[in-house]
Amino acid sequence: MARALIEKRTDWTGIGFAAVLTIVIIFPLLVVGTWAFTNVWRYPSVIPQEFGLKFWQQTLARADVWSSITTSLSLSVTVTLLSCVICLPAAYAFARMEFPARNLLFFSFLAGHAFPKFGLLVAIAGIFLQLNLIATFWGVVLIQLVGTLLFMIWIPVAAFQSVDRRMEEAARDVGAKPFRVFWSITLPQAGPTIAAAVLLSFVGTFYETEGAWLIGAPQIRTLPVLMISFINNQPVIQYGAVLSVILWVPSFAALLFARRIISSGSFARGFGG
Amino acid sequence: MAMLDIQGVTKKFSTTMAVDDFSLTVADGELVCLLGPSGSGKSTLLRMIGGFETPSGGLITIDGDDVTRVPPERRPTGMVFQSHALWTHMNVFNNLAFGLKLRHLPKAEIRQKVEAVLELVGLSGYGSRATTQLSGGQQQRVALARSLVLEPKILLLDEPFASLDQHLRERLREEVRDIQQRLKITTLFVTHGQDEALALADRIVVMRDGHTEQADRPDVVYREPASPFVAGFIGSMNLVDGTIANNVFTHTGFTVPLTAADGQATLAVRPEALHIVPASGVGMAKIHRVTDYGTHAIVDIDLPDGVRLKAMVGEARAWTAGQAINLKPRAFAAYRDNVAIFRSLDNHG
Ligand SMILES: Nc1ncnc2c1ncn2[C@@H]1O[C@H](COP(=O)(O)OP(=O)(O)O)[C@@H](O)[C@H]1O
Ligand SMILES: [Mg+2]
């Protein structure tokens, strides 16, 4: 019956969906990608007059581009590592222990995402100004760290909760102390799901602009912030286009990594499947 | 190897009394089955011995050492869970080697011990398998091996074969019995299957609502159940409520002579001990159905008020549905207030 339906009716929802996706994602990506490899492209031509790597050479020759790449990478790595150190034990505690105000605390992580972020950031910026954290590396780390809390707690909590308690007890039974059980049993069992959260955290931090700009400017310039300023200030589109193509790299890396996790089947297992 | 002593152990979960003032001494090398319906506190008791629950009261000692509040990793006990609880991110070898590595044994010794225990459970050469590639029975064997390889003083098994099919369950319990006899390891085996308990145990502890209903050798539990509850739980048993007057038990026309004080009583008689004879006239009861099992037949009997009894007979052909019969129990017991007040002498035969 399902087949008959598909044959008879045109799937307008599906077509609409595909169309919207094409217009808002694939088309802009194509345009930006084309711009990045264009030397000359004047109106009204539909395709560029001259392709080339001229602007890649010019962009990659700039010192501020390289320093922003370094800044972005070190920020993302630092934030992700710190987030792991803070959030994973906290998530374990949320998943396995009962303590006062547990639920209140648990849902408080939502609060940061439930209100307009920019207003919140301005308020935090005010505080940071007094603490001399404005325009410092660690100021940006702190603000981006807050941004990762939600999914670095919520996703691992779900992952830890789906680990079979009997497996942990069996490890205690053969002589493992609680920390060893966490390290050798719980963490590997929850591993694939947690890896997904870490990945999200890294990519999310890499692309984060509001906090990075508000707290970090003008000293700390991440790659996305630099790209925005290029787009805003440069009459030449190609600079921004090249940077945005560079910015695709972490996304692709993340997608490839995610694919490996998913195809190994451990992803579903991590979600308790 | 080891003696386990449980004295007045109690476990209360907020409102439920899971284990209620339970005492038991398990001798060195003995295999005791904890038998009882679901919710009778068997798992809770076992988990307290393994260290996974802390008793609300009482004392647990192993070879005289008080372990009541010792965490599981420091107890000389090994537990096999119903859900095997193998670590799926490790292969079979690493599952078995994990505990040995924690003890900092040399690599060669670990390898040799793991291979020996794999052979013991009949899984030689399975070391490099993923645990998910094993059948249910093999997984339980690995779980057993994981406990045995550490040579625990006390082996604890919580319905280890409950999720397996009948055939496999019977084979595995024989293997467990063989291994247990070979290693002479003190063992506590939880089950809710009476056939498992009868087949395995040196001693059966029948549990009900967190306390011991009876603790005896299997043949004694079978022949002389201490209460109607045990009588009904072990093997198949006819239980009939009635009254005793002038040393005769009566339930609507079904009468049995015995020696006991007057009053209410429950008569317990096993199907194989319920002798039936054709009656001239109405008789005590009527045959409802005859089921032929080849080696024997089971006759379903209706008393006049509809109470159903079962009798085992050798030949199905001798009996027909609707036939009027008389009942002559050859071995039986009578209970009042949960204790036996009479046992026929035949019981011991
Ligand atoms: N962690 C727990 N919290 C609350 N009640 C429990 C817990 N574990 C067991 N119980 C209760 O204790 C009683 C005995 O349970 P259990 O020991 O699992 O019985 P069995 O293994 O004989 O089926 C049951 O009523 C059960 O609901
Ligand atoms: Mg149980």
PDB file of N, CA, C and O in Angstrom, chain A residues 164 166-178 180-181 184-186 188-189 269, chain B residues 47 52 71-73 77-79 81 83 85-90 98-99 102-103 146 150:
ATOM      1  N   ASP A 164      25.015  -0.244  31.023  1.00  0.00           N
ATOM      2  CA  ASP A 164      24.461  -1.286  31.891  1.00  0.00           C
ATOM      3  C   ASP A 164      25.158  -1.283  33.257  1.00  0.00           C
ATOM      4  O   ASP A 164      26.363  -1.466  33.352  1.00  0.00           O
ATOM      5  N   ARG A 166      25.081  -3.422  35.488  1.00  0.00           N
ATOM      6  CA  ARG A 166      25.649  -4.734  35.824  1.00  0.00           C
ATOM      7  C   ARG A 166      27.090  -4.858  35.324  1.00  0.00           C
ATOM      8  O   ARG A 166      27.908  -5.530  35.926  1.00  0.00           O
ATOM      9  N   MET A 167      27.365  -4.207  34.182  1.00  0.00           N
ATOM     10  CA  MET A 167      28.737  -4.243  33.668  1.00  0.00           C
ATOM     11  C   MET A 167      29.685  -3.569  34.654  1.00  0.00           C
ATOM     12  O   MET A 167      30.794  -4.034  34.890  1.00  0.00           O
ATOM     13  N   GLU A 168      29.218  -2.456  35.210  1.00  0.00           N
ATOM     14  CA  GLU A 168      30.048  -1.741  36.178  1.00  0.00           C
ATOM     15  C   GLU A 168      30.214  -2.572  37.443  1.00  0.00           C
ATOM     16  O   GLU A 168      31.305  -2.655  38.007  1.00  0.00           O
ATOM     17  N   GLU A 169      29.116  -3.211  37.851  1.00  0.00           N
ATOM     18  CA  GLU A 169      29.202  -4.040  39.059  1.00  0.00           C
ATOM     19  C   GLU A 169      30.127  -5.228  38.832  1.00  0.00           C
ATOM     20  O   GLU A 169      30.903  -5.604  39.721  1.00  0.00           O
ATOM     21  N   ALA A 170      30.067  -5.800  37.625  1.00  0.00           N
ATOM     22  CA  ALA A 170      30.942  -6.929  37.325  1.00  0.00           C
ATOM     23  C   ALA A 170      32.410  -6.506  37.420  1.00  0.00           C
ATOM     24  O   ALA A 170      33.259  -7.280  37.861  1.00  0.00           O
ATOM     25  N   ALA A 171      32.692  -5.269  37.022  1.00  0.00           N
ATOM     26  CA  ALA A 171      34.067  -4.780  37.105  1.00  0.00           C
ATOM     27  C   ALA A 171      34.486  -4.593  38.554  1.00  0.00           C
ATOM     28  O   ALA A 171      35.612  -4.944  38.949  1.00  0.00           O
ATOM     29  N   ARG A 172      33.577  -4.058  39.372  1.00  0.00           N
ATOM     30  CA  ARG A 172      33.872  -3.954  40.808  1.00  0.00           C
ATOM     31  C   ARG A 172      34.157  -5.348  41.355  1.00  0.00           C
ATOM     32  O   ARG A 172      35.086  -5.564  42.129  1.00  0.00           O
ATOM     33  N   ASP A 173      33.335  -6.302  40.898  1.00  0.00           N
ATOM     34  CA  ASP A 173      33.414  -7.664  41.410  1.00  0.00           C
ATOM     35  C   ASP A 173      34.790  -8.280  41.171  1.00  0.00           C
ATOM     36  O   ASP A 173      35.286  -9.019  42.009  1.00  0.00           O
ATOM     37  N   VAL A 174      35.405  -7.989  40.015  1.00  0.00           N
ATOM     38  CA  VAL A 174      36.719  -8.584  39.743  1.00  0.00           C
ATOM     39  C   VAL A 174      37.847  -7.733  40.308  1.00  0.00           C
ATOM     40  O   VAL A 174      39.012  -8.026  40.069  1.00  0.00           O
ATOM     41  N   GLY A 175      37.514  -6.672  41.042  1.00  0.00           N
ATOM     42  CA  GLY A 175      38.560  -5.986  41.777  1.00  0.00           C
ATOM     43  C   GLY A 175      38.851  -4.555  41.367  1.00  0.00           C
ATOM     44  O   GLY A 175      39.825  -3.972  41.847  1.00  0.00           O
ATOM     45  N   ALA A 176      38.033  -3.961  40.478  1.00  0.00           N
ATOM     46  CA  ALA A 176      38.308  -2.596  40.052  1.00  0.00           C
ATOM     47  C   ALA A 176      37.696  -1.596  41.035  1.00  0.00           C
ATOM     48  O   ALA A 176      36.544  -1.741  41.426  1.00  0.00           O
ATOM     49  N   LYS A 177      38.492  -0.587  41.389  1.00  0.00           N
ATOM     50  CA  LYS A 177      37.963   0.477  42.249  1.00  0.00           C
ATOM     51  C   LYS A 177      37.082   1.393  41.393  1.00  0.00           C
ATOM     52  O   LYS A 177      37.172   1.371  40.167  1.00  0.00           O
ATOM     53  N   PRO A 178      36.220   2.201  42.044  1.00  0.00           N
ATOM     54  CA  PRO A 178      35.260   2.995  41.275  1.00  0.00           C
ATOM     55  C   PRO A 178      35.872   3.789  40.125  1.00  0.00           C
ATOM     56  O   PRO A 178      35.313   3.817  39.032  1.00  0.00           O
ATOM     57  N   ARG A 180      38.577   3.209  38.425  1.00  0.00           N
ATOM     58  CA  ARG A 180      39.002   2.289  37.372  1.00  0.00           C
ATOM     59  C   ARG A 180      37.791   1.789  36.568  1.00  0.00           C
ATOM     60  O   ARG A 180      37.868   1.625  35.359  1.00  0.00           O
ATOM     61  N   VAL A 181      36.692   1.563  37.260  1.00  0.00           N
ATOM     62  CA  VAL A 181      35.465   1.140  36.579  1.00  0.00           C
ATOM     63  C   VAL A 181      35.025   2.210  35.596  1.00  0.00           C
ATOM     64  O   VAL A 181      34.703   1.930  34.442  1.00  0.00           O
ATOM     65  N   SER A 184      37.704   2.234  32.663  1.00  0.00           N
ATOM     66  CA  SER A 184      37.838   1.053  31.802  1.00  0.00           C
ATOM     67  C   SER A 184      36.518   0.506  31.282  1.00  0.00           C
ATOM     68  O   SER A 184      36.494  -0.221  30.303  1.00  0.00           O
ATOM     69  N   ILE A 185      35.423   0.835  31.938  1.00  0.00           N
ATOM     70  CA  ILE A 185      34.140   0.257  31.523  1.00  0.00           C
ATOM     71  C   ILE A 185      33.162   1.350  31.075  1.00  0.00           C
ATOM     72  O   ILE A 185      32.716   1.365  29.935  1.00  0.00           O
ATOM     73  N   THR A 186      32.846   2.274  31.987  1.00  0.00           N
ATOM     74  CA  THR A 186      31.797   3.237  31.699  1.00  0.00           C
ATOM     75  C   THR A 186      32.161   4.131  30.513  1.00  0.00           C
ATOM     76  O   THR A 186      31.374   4.306  29.585  1.00  0.00           O
ATOM     77  N   PRO A 188      34.475   3.786  28.007  1.00  0.00           N
ATOM     78  CA  PRO A 188      34.458   3.129  26.688  1.00  0.00           C
ATOM     79  C   PRO A 188      33.052   2.752  26.224  1.00  0.00           C
ATOM     80  O   PRO A 188      32.749   2.832  25.041  1.00  0.00           O
ATOM     81  N   GLN A 189      32.197   2.350  27.159  1.00  0.00           N
ATOM     82  CA  GLN A 189      30.832   1.988  26.769  1.00  0.00           C
ATOM     83  C   GLN A 189      30.067   3.198  26.265  1.00  0.00           C
ATOM     84  O   GLN A 189      29.294   3.111  25.325  1.00  0.00           O
ATOM     85  N   ARG A 269      24.893   1.751  19.522  1.00  0.00           N
ATOM     86  CA  ARG A 269      25.105   1.101  20.801  1.00  0.00           C
ATOM     87  C   ARG A 269      25.260   2.131  21.903  1.00  0.00           C
ATOM     88  O   ARG A 269      24.739   1.973  22.991  1.00  0.00           O
TER      89      ARG A 269
ATOM     90  N   ARG B  47      23.238 -10.065  46.431  1.00  0.00           N
ATOM     91  CA  ARG B  47      23.952  -8.808  46.201  1.00  0.00           C
ATOM     92  C   ARG B  47      24.571  -8.279  47.486  1.00  0.00           C
ATOM     93  O   ARG B  47      25.600  -7.610  47.456  1.00  0.00           O
ATOM     94  N   PHE B  52      27.211  -5.536  46.787  1.00  0.00           N
ATOM     95  CA  PHE B  52      26.562  -4.520  45.961  1.00  0.00           C
ATOM     96  C   PHE B  52      25.410  -3.829  46.684  1.00  0.00           C
ATOM     97  O   PHE B  52      24.891  -2.841  46.212  1.00  0.00           O
ATOM     98  N   PRO B  71      33.663  -3.204  50.437  1.00  0.00           N
ATOM     99  CA  PRO B  71      33.204  -3.004  49.044  1.00  0.00           C
ATOM    100  C   PRO B  71      33.498  -4.224  48.178  1.00  0.00           C
ATOM    101  O   PRO B  71      34.389  -5.013  48.500  1.00  0.00           O
ATOM    102  N   PRO B  72      32.748  -4.394  47.087  1.00  0.00           N
ATOM    103  CA  PRO B  72      32.848  -5.618  46.277  1.00  0.00           C
ATOM    104  C   PRO B  72      34.270  -5.930  45.817  1.00  0.00           C
ATOM    105  O   PRO B  72      34.651  -7.102  45.767  1.00  0.00           O
ATOM    106  N   GLU B  73      35.052  -4.876  45.473  1.00  0.00           N
ATOM    107  CA  GLU B  73      36.381  -5.142  44.920  1.00  0.00           C
ATOM    108  C   GLU B  73      37.326  -5.744  45.946  1.00  0.00           C
ATOM    109  O   GLU B  73      38.368  -6.272  45.591  1.00  0.00           O
ATOM    110  N   THR B  77      34.624 -12.785  46.673  1.00  0.00           N
ATOM    111  CA  THR B  77      33.445 -13.391  46.060  1.00  0.00           C
ATOM    112  C   THR B  77      33.470 -13.137  44.555  1.00  0.00           C
ATOM    113  O   THR B  77      34.044 -12.165  44.092  1.00  0.00           O
ATOM    114  N   GLY B  78      32.839 -14.021  43.810  1.00  0.00           N
ATOM    115  CA  GLY B  78      32.713 -13.831  42.362  1.00  0.00           C
ATOM    116  C   GLY B  78      31.258 -13.974  41.986  1.00  0.00           C
ATOM    117  O   GLY B  78      30.591 -14.912  42.415  1.00  0.00           O
ATOM    118  N   MET B  79      30.768 -13.021  41.202  1.00  0.00           N
ATOM    119  CA  MET B  79      29.334 -13.000  40.902  1.00  0.00           C
ATOM    120  C   MET B  79      29.092 -13.226  39.411  1.00  0.00           C
ATOM    121  O   MET B  79      29.771 -12.649  38.574  1.00  0.00           O
ATOM    122  N   PHE B  81      26.061 -12.688  36.778  1.00  0.00           N
ATOM    123  CA  PHE B  81      24.772 -12.011  36.690  1.00  0.00           C
ATOM    124  C   PHE B  81      23.876 -12.703  35.670  1.00  0.00           C
ATOM    125  O   PHE B  81      24.349 -13.348  34.743  1.00  0.00           O
ATOM    126  N   SER B  83      22.187 -11.301  33.393  1.00  0.00           N
ATOM    127  CA  SER B  83      22.349 -10.692  32.065  1.00  0.00           C
ATOM    128  C   SER B  83      23.799 -10.776  31.589  1.00  0.00           C
ATOM    129  O   SER B  83      24.263  -9.917  30.879  1.00  0.00           O
ATOM    130  N   ALA B  85      26.406  -9.590  31.655  1.00  0.00           N
ATOM    131  CA  ALA B  85      27.166  -8.365  31.957  1.00  0.00           C
ATOM    132  C   ALA B  85      28.606  -8.439  31.481  1.00  0.00           C
ATOM    133  O   ALA B  85      29.514  -7.928  32.130  1.00  0.00           O
ATOM    134  N   LEU B  86      28.822  -9.055  30.320  1.00  0.00           N
ATOM    135  CA  LEU B  86      30.164  -9.044  29.747  1.00  0.00           C
ATOM    136  C   LEU B  86      30.439  -7.649  29.201  1.00  0.00           C
ATOM    137  O   LEU B  86      29.527  -6.946  28.798  1.00  0.00           O
ATOM    138  N   TRP B  87      31.713  -7.274  29.189  1.00  0.00           N
ATOM    139  CA  TRP B  87      32.081  -5.946  28.678  1.00  0.00           C
ATOM    140  C   TRP B  87      32.197  -6.040  27.171  1.00  0.00           C
ATOM    141  O   TRP B  87      33.150  -6.607  26.633  1.00  0.00           O
ATOM    142  N   THR B  88      31.237  -5.430  26.493  1.00  0.00           N
ATOM    143  CA  THR B  88      31.125  -5.634  25.052  1.00  0.00           C
ATOM    144  C   THR B  88      32.229  -4.933  24.266  1.00  0.00           C
ATOM    145  O   THR B  88      32.412  -5.217  23.094  1.00  0.00           O
ATOM    146  N   HIS B  89      32.958  -4.011  24.910  1.00  0.00           N
ATOM    147  CA  HIS B  89      34.038  -3.349  24.174  1.00  0.00           C
ATOM    148  C   HIS B  89      35.361  -4.108  24.313  1.00  0.00           C
ATOM    149  O   HIS B  89      36.392  -3.644  23.847  1.00  0.00           O
ATOM    150  N   MET B  90      35.320  -5.262  24.977  1.00  0.00           N
ATOM    151  CA  MET B  90      36.521  -6.085  25.082  1.00  0.00           C
ATOM    152  C   MET B  90      36.226  -7.458  24.482  1.00  0.00           C
ATOM    153  O   MET B  90      35.100  -7.933  24.562  1.00  0.00           O
ATOM    154  N   PHE B  98      40.928  -9.034  32.583  1.00  0.00           N
ATOM    155  CA  PHE B  98      40.802  -7.737  33.253  1.00  0.00           C
ATOM    156  C   PHE B  98      41.124  -7.819  34.750  1.00  0.00           C
ATOM    157  O   PHE B  98      41.951  -7.075  35.273  1.00  0.00           O
ATOM    158  N   GLY B  99      40.485  -8.749  35.434  1.00  0.00           N
ATOM    159  CA  GLY B  99      40.705  -8.892  36.868  1.00  0.00           C
ATOM    160  C   GLY B  99      42.133  -9.302  37.201  1.00  0.00           C
ATOM    161  O   GLY B  99      42.702  -8.877  38.207  1.00  0.00           O
ATOM    162  N   LEU B 102      44.410  -6.332  36.941  1.00  0.00           N
ATOM    163  CA  LEU B 102      44.276  -5.473  38.118  1.00  0.00           C
ATOM    164  C   LEU B 102      45.133  -5.997  39.266  1.00  0.00           C
ATOM    165  O   LEU B 102      45.548  -5.248  40.135  1.00  0.00           O
ATOM    166  N   ARG B 103      45.405  -7.311  39.230  1.00  0.00           N
ATOM    167  CA  ARG B 103      46.237  -7.904  40.283  1.00  0.00           C
ATOM    168  C   ARG B 103      47.707  -7.892  39.906  1.00  0.00           C
ATOM    169  O   ARG B 103      48.523  -8.505  40.594  1.00  0.00           O
ATOM    170  N   ARG B 146      34.881 -15.719  33.864  1.00  0.00           N
ATOM    171  CA  ARG B 146      35.421 -14.445  34.353  1.00  0.00           C
ATOM    172  C   ARG B 146      35.473 -14.436  35.880  1.00  0.00           C
ATOM    173  O   ARG B 146      36.394 -13.894  36.483  1.00  0.00           O
ATOM    174  N   LEU B 150      39.516 -15.875  38.798  1.00  0.00           N
ATOM    175  CA  LEU B 150      40.104 -15.181  39.954  1.00  0.00           C
ATOM    176  C   LEU B 150      40.074 -16.043  41.209  1.00  0.00           C
ATOM    177  O   LEU B 150      40.441 -15.600  42.282  1.00  0.00           O
TER     178      LEU B 150
END
